[in-house]
Short mmCIF file of C-alpha atoms and ligand atoms in Angstrom, two decimals:
data_model
loop_
_atom_site.label_atom_id
_atom_site.label_comp_id
_atom_site.label_asym_id
_atom_site.label_seq_id
_atom_site.Cartn_x
_atom_site.Cartn_y
_atom_site.Cartn_z
CA UNK U 43 19.56 80.93 4.49
CA UNK U 44 17.96 80.86 1.12
CA UNK U 45 18.72 83.43 -1.77
CA UNK U 46 16.95 84.53 -4.58
CA UNK U 47 19.40 82.76 -6.95
CA UNK U 48 18.45 79.40 -5.55
CA UNK U 49 15.14 79.70 -7.30
CA UNK U 50 16.26 80.48 -10.76
CA UNK U 51 15.59 77.41 -12.91
CA UNK U 52 18.48 77.29 -15.41
CA UNK U 53 17.90 73.77 -17.03
CA UNK U 54 14.80 72.07 -17.81
CA UNK U 55 13.33 69.79 -20.70
CA UNK U 56 10.34 70.54 -22.55
CA UNK U 57 9.05 67.07 -22.06
CA UNK U 58 5.48 67.99 -22.18
CA UNK U 59 4.10 70.17 -25.33
CA UNK U 60 0.43 70.71 -23.88
CA UNK U 61 -1.73 69.94 -20.89
CA UNK U 62 -3.91 71.37 -18.08
CA UNK U 63 -3.50 71.76 -14.34
CA UNK U 64 -6.07 73.33 -11.87
CA UNK U 65 -5.48 74.53 -8.38
CA UNK U 66 -7.38 76.25 -5.59
CA UNK U 67 -5.80 78.42 -3.23
CA UNK U 68 -7.23 80.23 -0.29
CA UNK U 69 -7.29 83.68 1.01
CA UNK U 70 -5.62 84.42 4.42
CA UNK U 71 -6.12 86.78 7.20
CA UNK U 72 -2.85 88.41 8.88
CA UNK U 73 -2.67 88.60 12.66
CA UNK U 74 0.55 90.41 12.71
CA UNK U 75 0.14 92.81 9.69
CA UNK U 76 2.57 93.14 6.66
CA UNK U 77 2.38 97.03 5.98
CA UNK U 78 5.51 98.32 4.18
CA UNK U 79 7.87 96.80 1.72
CA UNK U 80 11.40 97.06 0.19
CA UNK U 81 12.16 96.56 -3.47
CA UNK U 82 11.10 93.30 -5.13
CA UNK U 83 8.37 92.53 -2.75
CA UNK U 84 10.46 92.02 0.35
CA UNK U 85 8.40 93.03 3.41
CA UNK U 86 9.49 95.73 5.81
CA UNK U 87 8.51 93.53 8.63
CA UNK U 88 7.65 89.96 9.24
CA UNK U 89 3.81 88.81 9.41
CA UNK U 90 1.88 86.00 10.38
CA UNK U 91 -1.71 84.87 9.14
CA UNK U 92 -4.40 82.18 9.47
CA UNK U 93 -5.14 80.54 6.31
CA UNK U 94 -8.91 80.43 5.17
CA UNK U 95 -10.83 77.62 3.91
CA UNK U 96 -13.79 78.94 2.03
CA UNK U 97 -12.74 82.11 0.45
CA UNK U 98 -10.57 80.90 -2.48
CA UNK U 99 -9.64 81.22 -6.02
CA UNK U 100 -9.94 78.25 -8.39
CA UNK U 101 -7.55 78.74 -11.53
CA UNK U 102 -7.16 76.40 -14.54
CA UNK U 103 -3.90 76.74 -16.52
CA UNK U 104 -4.02 75.35 -20.23
CA UNK U 105 -0.74 75.28 -21.80
CA UNK U 106 0.73 74.57 -25.31
CA UNK U 107 4.15 74.64 -26.67
CA UNK U 108 4.90 77.66 -29.17
CA UNK U 109 7.11 77.65 -32.16
CA UNK U 110 9.50 80.41 -30.48
CA UNK U 111 10.35 81.40 -27.33
CA UNK U 112 11.03 84.95 -27.91
CA UNK U 113 8.04 86.64 -26.40
CA UNK U 114 5.19 85.59 -23.79
CA UNK U 115 1.45 85.00 -24.58
CA UNK U 116 -1.58 84.38 -22.58
CA UNK U 117 -5.45 84.57 -22.70
CA UNK U 118 -7.10 85.49 -19.45
CA UNK U 119 -10.76 84.29 -18.58
CA UNK U 120 -12.64 85.18 -15.44
CA UNK U 121 -15.62 82.70 -14.87
CA UNK U 122 -15.16 81.48 -18.47
CA UNK U 123 -15.39 84.79 -20.11
CA UNK U 124 -12.47 86.87 -21.44
CA UNK U 125 -11.53 89.69 -18.83
CA UNK U 126 -9.21 92.23 -20.45
CA UNK U 127 -9.07 94.42 -17.25
CA UNK U 128 -7.26 91.84 -15.20
CA UNK U 129 -4.58 91.28 -17.95
CA UNK U 130 -2.07 93.86 -17.03
CA UNK U 131 -1.88 92.63 -13.14
CA UNK U 132 -1.04 89.23 -14.65
CA UNK U 133 1.24 90.54 -17.35
CA UNK U 134 3.23 92.44 -14.48
CA UNK U 135 3.42 89.34 -12.40
CA UNK U 136 4.82 87.17 -15.34
CA UNK U 137 7.42 89.77 -16.14
CA UNK U 138 8.45 89.71 -12.61
CA UNK U 139 8.84 85.82 -12.48
CA UNK U 140 10.52 85.25 -15.97
CA UNK U 141 13.79 85.39 -14.37
CA UNK U 142 12.82 82.53 -12.01
CA UNK U 143 10.90 80.49 -14.57
CA UNK U 144 12.33 81.08 -18.18
CA UNK U 145 10.49 78.09 -19.64
CA UNK U 146 7.17 80.54 -19.54
CA UNK U 147 8.14 81.75 -22.82
CA UNK U 148 8.05 78.22 -24.26
CA UNK U 149 4.25 77.96 -24.09
CA UNK U 150 1.09 79.85 -24.68
CA UNK U 151 -1.39 79.89 -21.93
CA UNK U 152 -5.06 79.98 -21.16
CA UNK U 153 -5.77 80.91 -17.61
CA UNK U 154 -9.44 80.44 -16.44
CA UNK U 155 -10.06 81.73 -12.88
CA UNK U 156 -12.98 82.06 -10.60
CA UNK U 157 -13.29 83.04 -6.98
CA UNK U 158 -15.83 81.28 -4.53
CA UNK U 159 -16.63 84.49 -2.55
CA UNK U 160 -18.86 87.04 -4.26
CA UNK U 161 -17.32 89.47 -6.97
CA UNK U 162 -16.67 93.00 -5.68
CA UNK U 163 -17.42 91.75 -2.12
CA UNK U 164 -14.50 93.95 -1.07
CA UNK U 165 -12.62 90.75 -0.36
CA UNK U 166 -9.15 91.02 -1.99
CA UNK U 167 -8.75 88.28 -4.32
CA UNK U 168 -4.91 89.05 -4.92
CA UNK U 169 -3.90 86.77 -2.31
CA UNK U 170 -5.77 83.69 -3.52
CA UNK U 171 -5.50 84.60 -7.17
CA UNK U 172 -1.67 84.89 -7.21
CA UNK U 173 -1.27 81.82 -5.00
CA UNK U 174 -3.60 79.47 -7.36
CA UNK U 175 -1.74 80.83 -10.37
CA UNK U 176 1.60 80.13 -8.77
CA UNK U 177 0.76 76.66 -7.86
CA UNK U 178 0.05 75.86 -11.27
CA UNK U 179 3.10 77.45 -12.58
CA UNK U 180 4.87 75.06 -10.18
CA UNK U 181 3.00 72.08 -11.45
CA UNK U 182 4.30 72.93 -15.01
CA UNK U 183 7.75 73.25 -13.63
CA UNK U 184 7.55 69.91 -12.12
CA UNK U 185 6.63 68.38 -15.18
CA UNK U 186 9.62 69.82 -16.98
CA UNK U 187 11.98 69.35 -13.87
CA UNK U 188 10.67 66.06 -12.24
CA UNK U 189 13.62 65.88 -9.87
CA UNK U 190 12.56 68.65 -7.55
CA UNK U 191 11.75 68.08 -3.92
CA UNK U 192 8.50 68.89 -2.27
CA UNK U 193 9.85 71.53 -0.22
CA UNK U 194 11.49 73.18 -3.37
CA UNK U 195 7.99 73.03 -4.85
CA UNK U 196 6.14 74.69 -2.09
CA UNK U 197 8.96 77.38 -1.17
CA UNK U 198 9.16 78.28 -4.97
CA UNK U 199 5.20 78.36 -5.05
CA UNK U 200 5.21 80.71 -2.31
CA UNK U 201 8.07 82.70 -3.53
CA UNK U 202 6.32 83.11 -6.96
CA UNK U 203 3.06 84.07 -5.30
CA UNK U 204 4.81 86.87 -3.22
CA UNK U 205 6.04 88.55 -6.31
CA UNK U 206 2.31 88.75 -7.69
CA UNK U 207 1.14 89.96 -4.06
CA UNK U 208 3.24 90.00 -0.85
CA UNK U 209 0.42 88.48 1.26
CA UNK U 210 -0.27 85.67 -1.39
CA UNK U 211 2.85 83.80 -0.20
CA UNK U 212 0.90 82.92 2.87
CA UNK U 213 -1.79 81.33 1.04
CA UNK U 214 0.26 78.36 -0.19
CA UNK U 215 0.70 75.89 2.58
CA UNK U 216 -0.24 75.37 6.36
CA UNK U 217 -2.94 76.73 8.54
CA UNK U 218 -0.60 79.40 10.21
CA UNK U 219 2.00 81.01 7.93
CA UNK U 220 4.95 83.54 8.74
CA UNK U 221 6.32 85.50 6.16
CA UNK U 222 9.49 87.47 6.53
CA UNK U 223 12.79 87.10 8.35
CA UNK U 224 12.07 86.90 12.15
CA UNK U 225 14.77 85.90 14.85
CA UNK U 226 12.57 83.68 16.81
CA UNK U 227 10.96 81.71 13.87
CA UNK U 228 13.39 79.02 12.64
CA UNK U 229 13.67 78.85 8.78
CA UNK U 230 11.68 82.12 8.12
CA UNK U 231 12.41 84.10 5.09
CA UNK U 232 11.59 87.26 3.44
CA UNK U 233 11.46 85.20 0.30
CA UNK U 234 8.62 82.64 1.06
CA UNK U 235 6.00 81.79 3.88
CA UNK U 236 6.85 78.98 6.14
CA UNK U 237 4.23 77.00 8.28
CA UNK U 238 4.06 77.31 11.95
CA UNK U 239 3.02 73.87 13.29
CA UNK U 240 3.00 74.54 17.16
CA UNK U 241 -0.74 75.37 17.61
CA UNK U 242 -2.68 74.62 20.41
CA UNK U 243 -5.93 72.83 20.01
CA UNK U 244 -7.85 76.00 21.34
CA UNK U 245 -7.19 77.30 17.79
CA UNK U 246 -8.52 74.17 15.97
CA UNK U 247 -11.14 75.11 13.37
CA UNK U 248 -10.78 78.68 14.48
CA UNK U 249 -13.65 80.79 12.87
CA UNK U 250 -13.49 83.77 10.71
CA UNK U 251 -16.86 85.52 9.83
CA UNK U 252 -16.34 88.50 7.58
CA UNK U 253 -18.68 91.02 7.78
CA UNK U 254 -19.02 92.82 4.46
CA UNK U 255 -19.45 96.58 5.62
CA UNK U 256 -18.42 98.25 2.32
CA UNK U 257 -18.32 96.38 -0.93
CA UNK U 258 -17.05 99.36 -2.92
CA UNK U 259 -13.66 99.98 -4.58
CA UNK U 260 -10.87 100.65 -2.00
CA UNK U 261 -9.86 104.33 -2.11
CA UNK U 262 -6.14 103.43 -1.54
CA UNK U 263 -4.72 100.31 -3.06
CA UNK U 264 -2.48 98.29 -0.74
CA UNK U 265 0.38 98.93 -3.07
CA UNK U 266 0.14 102.53 -2.65
CA UNK U 267 -0.52 102.16 1.16
CA UNK U 268 2.87 100.03 1.59
CA UNK U 269 4.55 102.94 -0.22
CA UNK U 270 3.53 105.53 2.29
CA UNK U 271 5.60 103.74 4.98
CA UNK U 272 8.61 105.13 3.35
CA UNK U 273 9.30 108.36 5.17
CA UNK U 274 6.51 107.49 7.65
CA UNK U 275 7.36 109.22 10.93
CA UNK U 276 6.37 105.94 12.95
CA UNK U 277 7.69 103.41 10.60
CA UNK U 278 10.80 102.28 12.24
CA UNK U 279 9.15 101.67 15.65
CA UNK U 280 6.18 99.81 13.98
CA UNK U 281 8.59 97.50 12.18
CA UNK U 282 10.17 96.63 15.53
CA UNK U 283 6.65 96.20 17.15
CA UNK U 284 5.75 93.79 14.44
CA UNK U 285 8.58 91.62 15.20
CA UNK U 286 7.72 91.83 19.14
CA UNK U 287 4.28 90.96 18.60
CA UNK U 288 5.32 88.15 16.01
CA UNK U 289 7.30 86.52 18.80
CA UNK U 290 4.68 87.05 21.59
CA UNK U 291 1.54 85.84 19.42
CA UNK U 292 3.62 82.72 18.39
CA UNK U 293 3.89 81.74 22.03
CA UNK U 294 0.23 82.47 22.44
CA UNK U 295 -0.81 80.19 19.60
CA UNK U 296 1.28 77.24 20.97
CA UNK U 297 -0.10 77.79 24.66
CA UNK U 298 -3.74 78.33 23.84
CA UNK U 299 -3.91 81.80 25.68
CA UNK U 300 -6.80 83.30 23.81
CA UNK U 301 -7.18 86.21 25.94
CA UNK U 302 -3.72 87.59 25.39
CA UNK U 303 -3.96 86.31 21.74
CA UNK U 304 -7.04 88.73 21.41
CA UNK U 305 -5.00 91.88 22.63
CA UNK U 306 -2.39 91.46 20.06
CA UNK U 307 -4.57 90.80 17.24
CA UNK U 308 -6.94 93.70 18.00
CA UNK U 309 -3.89 96.11 18.60
CA UNK U 310 -2.50 95.02 15.25
CA UNK U 311 -5.57 96.00 13.23
CA UNK U 312 -5.89 99.30 14.93
CA UNK U 313 -2.24 99.94 14.46
CA UNK U 314 -2.32 99.10 10.73
CA UNK U 315 -5.16 101.72 10.53
CA UNK U 316 -3.17 104.05 12.53
CA UNK U 317 -0.44 103.77 10.08
CA UNK U 318 -2.89 104.75 7.44
CA UNK U 319 -4.13 107.82 9.32
CA UNK U 320 -0.61 109.28 10.18
CA UNK U 321 0.95 108.67 6.80
CA UNK U 322 1.22 111.58 4.21
CA UNK U 323 -0.98 111.66 2.26
CA UNK U 324 -3.33 110.40 5.12
CA UNK U 325 -6.43 108.19 4.81
CA UNK U 326 -9.06 106.63 6.55
CA UNK U 327 -10.36 103.11 5.36
CA UNK U 328 -12.76 102.33 7.98
CA UNK U 329 -16.36 103.32 7.62
CA UNK U 330 -18.73 104.53 10.39
CA UNK U 331 -20.09 101.03 10.54
CA UNK U 332 -16.80 99.55 11.13
CA UNK U 333 -16.56 101.50 14.34
CA UNK U 334 -20.11 100.51 15.22
CA UNK U 335 -19.34 96.99 14.90
CA UNK U 336 -15.91 97.24 16.90
CA UNK U 337 -17.78 98.79 19.76
CA UNK U 338 -20.51 96.03 19.58
CA UNK U 339 -17.85 93.40 19.73
CA UNK U 340 -16.23 95.13 22.64
CA UNK U 341 -19.76 95.25 24.68
CA UNK U 342 -20.58 91.73 23.83
CA UNK U 343 -17.13 90.28 24.95
CA UNK U 344 -17.38 92.28 28.33
CA UNK U 345 -20.90 91.04 29.08
CA UNK U 346 -20.62 87.77 27.87
CA UNK U 347 -16.72 86.83 28.34
CA UNK U 348 -17.28 84.88 25.08
CA UNK U 349 -13.64 85.33 23.45
CA UNK U 350 -14.47 86.97 20.20
CA UNK U 351 -12.24 89.67 18.76
CA UNK U 352 -11.84 91.48 15.27
CA UNK U 353 -9.27 92.22 12.65
CA UNK U 354 -9.22 94.41 9.71
CA UNK U 355 -7.51 94.36 6.37
CA UNK U 356 -6.74 97.33 4.35
CA UNK U 357 -10.36 98.19 4.05
CA UNK U 358 -13.77 98.79 6.06
CA UNK U 359 -14.78 94.97 6.28
CA UNK U 360 -14.44 93.39 9.85
CA UNK U 361 -13.12 89.57 10.57
CA UNK U 362 -14.58 88.36 13.45
CA UNK U 363 -12.15 85.59 14.91
CA UNK U 364 -13.33 83.17 17.53
CA UNK U 365 -13.06 79.61 18.73
CA UNK U 366 -15.26 76.93 17.21
CA UNK U 367 -17.00 76.24 20.62
CA UNK U 368 -18.79 79.41 20.76
CA UNK U 369 -19.79 79.37 17.04
CA UNK U 370 -23.62 79.45 17.91
CA UNK U 371 -23.53 82.14 20.35
CA UNK U 372 -21.30 84.39 17.97
CA UNK U 373 -23.54 83.64 15.01
CA UNK U 374 -26.61 84.46 17.08
CA UNK U 375 -24.78 87.78 18.16
CA UNK U 376 -23.85 88.60 14.60
CA UNK U 377 -27.50 87.95 13.36
CA UNK U 378 -28.93 90.03 15.92
CA UNK U 379 -26.62 92.84 16.44
CA UNK U 380 -24.13 93.19 13.58
CA UNK U 381 -25.96 92.28 10.28
CA UNK U 382 -27.72 95.74 10.47
CA UNK U 383 -24.10 97.28 9.94
CA UNK U 384 -23.36 95.15 6.82
CA UNK U 385 -24.05 96.32 3.19
CA UNK U 386 -27.21 94.24 2.14
CA UNK U 387 -26.79 92.27 5.50
CA UNK U 388 -24.04 90.25 3.99
CA UNK U 389 -21.24 88.50 5.58
CA UNK U 390 -19.11 85.24 4.88
CA UNK U 391 -18.62 82.24 7.38
CA UNK U 392 -15.06 81.11 6.89
CA UNK U 393 -12.64 79.14 9.17
CA UNK U 394 -8.86 78.28 9.08
CA UNK U 395 -7.96 76.02 6.20
CA UNK U 396 -4.80 74.01 5.12
CA UNK U 397 -3.75 75.92 2.01
CA UNK U 398 -3.75 75.31 -1.71
CA UNK U 399 -5.08 72.12 -3.28
CA UNK U 400 -4.46 70.39 -6.67
CA UNK U 401 -7.75 69.61 -8.48
CA UNK U 402 -6.16 68.23 -11.43
C1 LIG J 907 -3.28 95.03 4.99
O1 LIG J 907 -0.27 91.84 -0.11
O2 LIG J 907 -2.20 93.15 -0.79
O3 LIG J 907 -3.68 92.99 3.92
O4 LIG J 907 2.30 93.08 -1.93
O5 LIG J 907 1.36 95.32 -2.64
O6 LIG J 907 0.40 93.05 -3.27
P1 LIG J 907 1.15 93.79 -2.51
O7 LIG J 907 0.08 93.99 -1.05
P2 LIG J 907 -0.77 93.11 -0.21
O8 LIG J 907 -0.93 93.69 1.27
C2 LIG J 907 -1.75 93.24 2.28
C3 LIG J 907 -1.71 94.10 3.42
C4 LIG J 907 -2.47 93.74 4.41
C5 LIG J 907 -1.93 93.02 5.65
C6 LIG J 907 -1.31 91.72 5.50
O9 LIG J 907 -2.23 90.84 4.90
O10 LIG J 907 -0.57 91.40 6.10
#
């Protein structure tokens, strides 16, 4: 069992005074959802996700040694241009991780970041963004502490990403990732994500097509949503259910039972939204077109027996999950019956990916 203190870097040597790293990190889509947390970004229940491949953030980190290490400084660029609005979130992230990475105050940083998915597409960039930044920080730490193991590198990267945004810890390494202590998942932890490797070939290159139903700003941020699980009338039972669903879905991922997988995935998506509808204050993030799409998917699945299902994030967009061997048929269905419910007819084709990659 790991504890927080295992990841505090207490000794390091400033062996490099300037340099640059660059990493990409993908977004991920939860199958069993994280909704509700305790202090310090500890999840109220364990979750599991598919790592995506195409929707990612690419972040370059330039660092140069400062004269004194009393305070912390950085510049933030988005697509090469200064972006003041993004700074407070990054500043908050750094404040949370100083205790684990005291060397950060020895350097000035220039962070240059961009996303592969369209800006304001309603796709949250916090998971990919925080993961990409965490990877860069770990590259710096490795330069200062060369003896670290690869396991430590990835575990701490995931831990740092988690402190930026909970779901970001599932965007670091592996195609399928569990985050949160779970009885039936060896090595699972509230502190970082762990890779699940027992995956049946039926899930190889599993597809995720993201239908952009509403690209507007979210009415309720995830952070506020998580808080509403405190004193929520159904919270305890929901947290237990997540443990049960995680146990079940891991077996289905291993045996390749797509039919049973679909039932859990769709139930989890609707449960997430049911939690929002039954909190106080209550809210609805689905739009009429979200429901239109869900009904169309159910009708299509019933008549064709093609195993396509949906999941939702904390928003109106719909993720269609399906095996690679039905890709052409599902894309035809999307183009014929679903694009009309997407804002400006937009959707993004993605699939399961491996996790973060070093670019330089
Ligand atoms: C609905 O990770 O965005 O996507 O930890 O406050 O940054 P913070 O929340 P965040 O919550 C994601 C919630 C979710 C479900 C999931 O990804 O598991």
